[in-house]
Structure formats: structure tokens, C-alpha cells
Amino acid sequence: MTDNTSQAPEEPINNRSARLLVARAGALPWWAFLLALLFVYAFIRISTSEEYQDILDALIDRPSATTSDKFDVVYEVDTEVQVIQEALTLRQPDGTRVNIDIDDVEGREEGRLACDRQADPDCVDQFGQIVTYRVPAGDGDTPVGTAEKRGVLAPEGGLFTIVNFPNGSSIIIDPNNITSREEGTLLCNHVLQPGCQDLTGEIVTFELPYVLKQGLLLREDAVIRHPDGYVETVRPNRLSDVETQECTREEIETCFGGEYTTAIFRERVVGTEVTSDGENIKVRTVNEQTVFIPRERIINLESGLVECDRNANPRCQDFQGTIVAREGAVTSGELSLETNRSVSIIPEGQTTSVEIPKANLIQDEEVRSPENCRVEDEGACFITVKEKDSVVAGRIIKDTDEGITVQTVAPVFVELDPDEAESTRRAPLGCALNNIRGCNAGIWLTLLVTFVAYGLALMIGLVVGLMRVSSNPVIYHLSTFYVELIRGTPLLVLLLFFAFVIGPTIRDMKPINLGLFEFSLSGFYAILNDIEVAVLGEESFLSEAVLGLAIGYGAFLAEVFRAGIQSVGRGQMEAARSLGMSYPQAMRHVILPQAIRVVLPPLGNDFIALLKDSALITVLALPDLLQLGRLYITRTFQPIPVYLMVSLLYVLLTLLLSMMVRYIEKRFKLP
Amino acid sequence: MTDPIIMIQDVHKFFNTSRGKFHALKGVSLQIMPGEVVTVIGPSGSGKSTLLRCINRLETIDRGSITVDGIPLSGAKNINKVRAEVGMVFQSFNLFPHKTALENLMLAQRVVRKRGRDEAVEKARGLLKKVGIHDKESSYPSQLSGGQQQRVAIARALAMDPKIMLFDEPTSALDPEMIKEVLDVMLELAKEGMTMVVVSHEMGFARAAADRIIIMDEGYIVEENVPDELFENPKSERTKAFLSKIIKH
Ligand SMILES: Nc1ncnc2c1ncn2[C@@H]1O[C@H](COP(=O)(O)OP(=O)(O)O)[C@@H](O)[C@H]1O
Ligand SMILES: [Mg+2]
């Protein structure tokens, strides 16, 4: 056979295939030509229109050739930090807040905090964690105990014994309560209180009577100092291995109160993975920001101290750089939107608008034509605005004849040894040929969700379909219940139910103890979350959406499989059993292979239906084809071309997939 | 004296139907010796197929007992083992349409007998040759004639090396010109000493090969005898009436 065709001369084959093509085309229905015409039209429109290409780019998340931004990463690294303070914020019964030191805590318990109705008649009791803490007894109080404190005795003077503390406060004590005296220095916490003074003199240790108070726990904080000097407030539960040792200021500059407390802090390094040379991974935690200033707009250029942007990077340091005075830019074009705060202008020759805050504009220099025109007016309103002069501070990183480029925020890189990371999460970033995992939006997400949900639905359908032909009444009724329940629920409702009822329920479920081992659905939820992060880069409703679609379609497919199995004659099962095969063996080798062939066409139909129904996941804010289209509309206010394009892409996908389905059907067809 | 290979004692079978219970077998007793060929005849609906299907427990019985090759069926732990020893040939062939002739013969060998691929192929080829269709081994059932299909079905049963072969009207779905090729295979088997229970109205086969003929009617065995005796002077009226009907054919 093959020999024959390869030996035949070129011409006849071409002729033959051409004739075949004509013959095939003749067999096509009339609407196929209409569809083809539509595609040709769409193709011409798309290939000639920039607007449509923009839309297409947005919808399919078009891959670029290469990208260096491959992954968003979250590494968790353990660092040893100094614990400077641990404090609780409490709500007192009268409604006011108070910060207390962790050392003053006497006890904690879950419970109710009765509110003070004398202070506030309308107040409501609060439930939560109630903290009991010590407060120095006042004049009228009856103390319930005493706590040991240390302070420096103020120079003798007068009737009272006054004790000073390094934080600047002082109290009057009863000299009888002093238990010991020594000469020395009390160290102050200059990190929390810059400029405070260490106290030298006679240090006294004394018993301070206290009373107990209660408050509702609002927040728990720990102030920690990183090895590089950066101080931040974190949740104490991220600290472990807390250890305290004695210290002096001569040994350690950040020794406070004679004690030095360290802890292991699990720090998150969040950023974009730039390179990974096998050993170290370079993570860009802060993106660089640059401003280009054309030469003609430079008014003045001088060196000076650049205050770094602590919003972008809390750990950054001010540096010596360049400060550029820049003349305000002039923008003119069509006014597209105007609010109290800003104007949006489509500059001449461009398609997208730029938004300029009104605060940056020089009001007197604004020109409109027609005069005083507004967006609502009929016809276009052209506007020319001039921005105020401004100052740009940073480092000059490029200096050309056209102008200079100033880096206002420097990129921050962190080098990590992956072996030191306690945990790693990588979320794909740019869609590119060298980073296929980054292709996770638009058409790709629609396809991904469709294929995965369909795969799961096939498994569910097969299992439930087999249960539906079982002679065991329990199995039969269980599967029938599932099928009827799910088929009676709209898919949209099912999706919302999974996202907002089943998801949270599983997440918050306590582990179930089955005696031998603990079974935890919340662990399952965590795994799904990890998958979501791996796929989409963030926790989302992706798994809920896929499971909802799979379970919804599983019910349909179960009925398809049941019908398929029942369509295979009884004689087949009997023949297989009479040869000594068990029921599962007969199912697997004889019944199912035949049933599958019978159900391939309906399975294919359901596959295409699922592709279209996958658009429902848009309600769960997943960036699928439809969702990207809708987002594009909110940016451009152009529903017509976008929805045209969205529909076209769905039609194209279903056509491709039905071709695939038909091919598979042909492959499996029996002679 | 050897023991019977099939012992059927006072077997009753009820079917649940929409009109209540249907009594299909009403106390059937029968003993078949190894190597014996027994032909079962009787009017349609008399319970012939049911009896046959009870022997390899495609139907379960409600009363009485059946013992095959010394194993009581009602208590048989692994009925699949018994079934592998009892080959069955159906009126409608029941070949596996998604498998070629060769694969039809190989499947149960591989799955049930756990034979290796080469061994199964060799065995299958030998049997296809024996039933005279070795040139069609890669044809699918739909590409074979009825007679060829039934011969493949016989070969498929033989591939399991059964001790007993059950035939349920193996030729009644065939065109007349194909009946002979199937009967020839069965005659050959009978000559080789296979124990066979054949439900068939082919009197030629019965005369040539059967050691005994059983007549069934309405769930009872009404008569049994050696072929010549039975044909020459049937005892019961029912047998006479029935024989006159089928011999006219
Ligand atoms: N699965 C079944 N359910 C109900 N009735 C059955 C079933 N199989 C057979 N029967 C009935 O049992 C009787 C005997 O059937 P069968 O053994 O097939 O007769 P035949 O002698 O024609 O082979 C028939 O009346 C038939 O209707
Ligand atoms: Mg019958």
C-alpha cells in the first residue's frame, strides 16, 4: 500500500487530493460556507485592525518568545532576630484601648468581657480572648499582690522616694518596699525610644503592689530587629525559639535592660525570580522605577540627598543622588473623561488615554476648544493642559542627547540559597515560550479548566455510571441520588455553592479522628490552594471552579456511561463470564471497550458543552477568556468588538475541539 | 466404574417476572458421564437453555443440587474456576466485536488462565486451524460469516481447555448452507471424547454423535433414551407430537 503511493508520480496525487477536497467541500452543509465566510471576514478585520489585535492579545494572553520574569516566588527563610518588645493591645471594659507589656500578663482565657455600663450605657459585652494583667495599685485600690521592679533612685530630696526608669517615667514608692540596692547603670531601649538616656546611679529593686484588670485581646505584636538593623512589628506566632541572655552595652550595642532576647523569625521573601544559576536564586523584591526626562524639560540638575521611598521598600536607606527640577509637560488631545480629581486625555495619534491628576495642572494654562467644552457635549472636546514643574530625585542611569533617565526607586535583589529556604512557593509569571507555565489566563485558562474538569468528570462519570448498573441496592441508590441531585442544580448555582459553601466549610473543618489516623479535609484544602498558587500565582476559586464543573458534568457523564454499558448486549457479559472472567474483568475487557465506542459521540458533545459552560467560572473572578474580555471592556468601554471577539474565539475553540473529537471517534471505530 | 462428571439432582428454578414467579425447571435430575454426548431437545420455552445455563451457574438454582466435576455449584467459592472448565457456545455467537478472531481466543486465556502472550497466540492459532479458519485470524467478527463466527466461538471456548462443552442451539441462527461446517466441528469434538451437552434440533447430529437424547417439556424431562430407540418408538405422546414436528423440517 505505502509502496504504491510513494512510487506514484507527484502530479496524480495532487490531482487526486484536489479532487478529494472538491468532493468533500461538496458534501458540506450550506451553513459551513456561511461560517467559513464569517471567519474569512473576521480574519481580514483582525489582520488589518490594530484595535482587534489589541483585543486578541488581551484575550489569549499571547506568549512572547522569551521572558526573564519567570516566576513570582515566596521563599520562607529563617533568620535570627532580636526581640525588642512583645506587647498586647487590649480593649478595656470602658471601650478604650491599652497596650500592655507581655511581662504584666497574669492569665488568658476564652470568655466574655462584661462591659462597663456605667461608663457607656449602650455598650455590648464582647467575646474573645480575655487577658488578665497587672497594673500598679493606685491610692484607693486594695493590692492583690506585688511584682518586683528595678529602677534608679532619684537623688535624695524631700519627703518622697522617687524611682526613675530609663524610659523617662518615674514613680513614688514606699521606701519600706525596697529589697536591695546596688550601684550600676540601667540601659534604655534606644531602638524604641531614640534619644533616651541610660540611667546611672543607685539601682533599687522594690516590690510594687498591683491590682488585676481584664481586657479583650485585640492584637499581639512583637517588635523585632533584623541583623541589618531594620525594625518591624510582626505577629509573635511567627517567632520561635525565643531565648534570653544577660548582656551589657559594651558587648552589644542593642542590649536593653541588661537582657538580650533572640528568636527565629520566619521571613518571607516575596518577589520575582530573576535568575537561578543552580546554586543561588536571585529574587527581585522591589521593582525598579525610572523616569525619562527630555533634555528640553530639564530646568535644573544638582546633587543632593535622595529620600528613599519607604513605601516601596521599608528597609531602604537614603542615599546621595541627583535632584532634577523638571518642567511640566504639555499634553493635548481629545478629552475622554473628567472627574473632580483628574482629566483623561487621548493624545493625538494615540488610542489609549492618559490620566493626569488635576492637582498637578496649572489651571490658567488650560485651553479647550470649543471653549469651555465638556465630555458630555456633542462632538469632540479638545484640550491642552500644562503640568506644574516638579522635582525628580534619584540616580541618573542613562544620559543621552534626548534626555536623561532617572531611577527613582532602585530594584532590590535578594540572593537566596534554596537549601536554606524553609518553604518555597513559585507562581508562574510571564507567558512566553520559555515559560509555558506562565500562560495561565484567557484562552489558556479556559482550555486548562475545560480539560482538567472534563478529565475529572470522566472519572466521576465512569465510576458513578458503573454504580448505576450495579445490582447492589445501596450502591445503586447512592449513585442515583447523586445524579438526580446534581442534574437538578443549575451549574451556576453549583459553582457558587462550591466556592462559597463547600470551600469554606472544608477549609475550617477540624481534623476527624478515625482512631488509627487523623483525617483532615482542611489539609486537602491546603493542597488545592498550593495547586492554585502553582497555576495562577495566587489563591483563588480555581479548584472550586474545576471541582464544581467536574461534579456537575460527572452526573451527565454518568448517565452517558450507564446508557453505553446497557447498550452492550447481555450476551457479551454472559460469554465473558462463561469463559471464567470475573465481573470486573468482564467489565474492563469486554463491556467497557464496547460501551466507550458507543458513548464517544455523546462524550464529545458534553466535552464541547463543558468548554462553553466553563465561561461560567467568570462569576468566581477567574481570568478566563470571558473574564479577560470583560476586564478589557471596563478599560476601554468597547463592548461590541470585544464580545464579538470573545464569541469568535469560543466558536473557533469548539470547532477545533469537535474536529479533535471526530478524529478520536474515527480512530476508535470498529470495522 | 467412573463417577458422573455432571450430576443434576431435583433442580427447581423460578424466575421473577412481572406476573409473579415462573417455575422454569420443575425437579430435573440428570447424570452425565465423562465423554458422554447428550442432546437435549424440546419445544421452545421448555427450559432447555435454563438447564444448560444452570450447569455453569449463569442462572442460580432455587432447590436441588448440581455438581460439576466433583464441585457442588451452590457452594462453589470460586465459580469462575468452574466456569473455566465448562465451555459454552451460544445461539447468537456472542463474540467480542471489538477484538479480532485471534484476540477473541486470547483474551480469557490471558486474563483467566494467566497465560503468556506467546503461549496464548500459539494455542489460539492451533484452535483456529482446527476449526478451519486460520486464514481469518485478524478479521473482526463483523467481517466473518455466521458459520465462521460460530466456529470461532467454539474455538474460543476450547481455548480454555474445558472438560465439558455446552452448546445452546449453536446452529439455529445460521443460514442452512453454514450449518454443516459447524456441525462438522462438533462431530469432530465428539469423536475426540469431549463431554458435550447440546441443545439442538439437528437430528442428524443427534443420530450420528449423541449417546443419549433428553426430551424436555414445560420444565420436566419427559423422556430419555439412546437415539435409535427414541426415534423408533417414543414412549410419551408429547415426544411423539414433538418429534413429528421437527422431523418434518
Ligand atoms: N431471565 C428470565 N426471566 C424470566 N423468565 C425467563 C428468563 N429466562 C427464561 N425465562 C422463561 O423460562 C422459560 C424457559 O426458558 P428457556 O430455558 O430459554 O426455554 P428454551 O427451552 O426455549 O431454551 C421460558 O418460558 C422463558 O420465558
Ligand atoms: Mg433456548
PDB file of N, CA and C in Angstrom, chain A residues 10 19 75 84 233 250 319 353 401 407 415 629:
ATOM      1  N   GLU A  10       4.293  12.543  -8.706  1.00  0.00           N
ATOM      2  CA  GLU A  10       3.748  13.637  -7.899  1.00  0.00           C
ATOM      3  C   GLU A  10       2.385  14.099  -8.390  1.00  0.00           C
ATOM      4  N   ARG A  19      -9.112  16.727  -6.118  1.00  0.00           N
ATOM      5  CA  ARG A  19     -10.455  16.237  -6.414  1.00  0.00           C
ATOM      6  C   ARG A  19     -11.175  15.862  -5.134  1.00  0.00           C
ATOM      7  N   TYR A  75       9.658  32.736  49.201  1.00  0.00           N
ATOM      8  CA  TYR A  75      10.532  31.847  49.951  1.00  0.00           C
ATOM      9  C   TYR A  75      10.361  32.164  51.416  1.00  0.00           C
ATOM     10  N   ILE A  84      12.698  42.994  70.569  1.00  0.00           N
ATOM     11  CA  ILE A  84      12.842  44.209  71.357  1.00  0.00           C
ATOM     12  C   ILE A  84      11.684  44.371  72.325  1.00  0.00           C
ATOM     13  N   THR A 233       7.316  45.387  63.126  1.00  0.00           N
ATOM     14  CA  THR A 233       6.375  44.799  64.062  1.00  0.00           C
ATOM     15  C   THR A 233       5.749  43.574  63.396  1.00  0.00           C
ATOM     16  N   GLU A 250      28.448  47.294  76.575  1.00  0.00           N
ATOM     17  CA  GLU A 250      29.794  47.236  75.991  1.00  0.00           C
ATOM     18  C   GLU A 250      29.880  46.074  75.003  1.00  0.00           C
ATOM     19  N   PHE A 319      20.064  58.020  50.177  1.00  0.00           N
ATOM     20  CA  PHE A 319      21.378  57.995  49.527  1.00  0.00           C
ATOM     21  C   PHE A 319      21.668  59.321  48.843  1.00  0.00           C
ATOM     22  N   SER A 353      -5.867  56.386  26.576  1.00  0.00           N
ATOM     23  CA  SER A 353      -5.861  57.693  27.233  1.00  0.00           C
ATOM     24  C   SER A 353      -4.836  57.727  28.358  1.00  0.00           C
ATOM     25  N   ASP A 401      21.507  62.203  24.268  1.00  0.00           N
ATOM     26  CA  ASP A 401      21.221  63.520  23.687  1.00  0.00           C
ATOM     27  C   ASP A 401      19.762  63.898  23.868  1.00  0.00           C
ATOM     28  N   GLN A 407      16.515  56.906  37.873  1.00  0.00           N
ATOM     29  CA  GLN A 407      15.948  55.781  38.608  1.00  0.00           C
ATOM     30  C   GLN A 407      15.486  56.296  39.968  1.00  0.00           C
ATOM     31  N   GLU A 415      19.638  37.589  47.352  1.00  0.00           N
ATOM     32  CA  GLU A 415      20.195  36.303  46.916  1.00  0.00           C
ATOM     33  C   GLU A 415      19.861  35.259  47.963  1.00  0.00           C
ATOM     34  N   GLY A 629     -12.079  39.409  28.618  1.00  0.00           N
ATOM     35  CA  GLY A 629     -12.857  40.277  27.737  1.00  0.00           C
ATOM     36  C   GLY A 629     -13.581  41.334  28.543  1.00  0.00           C
TER      37      GLY A 629
END
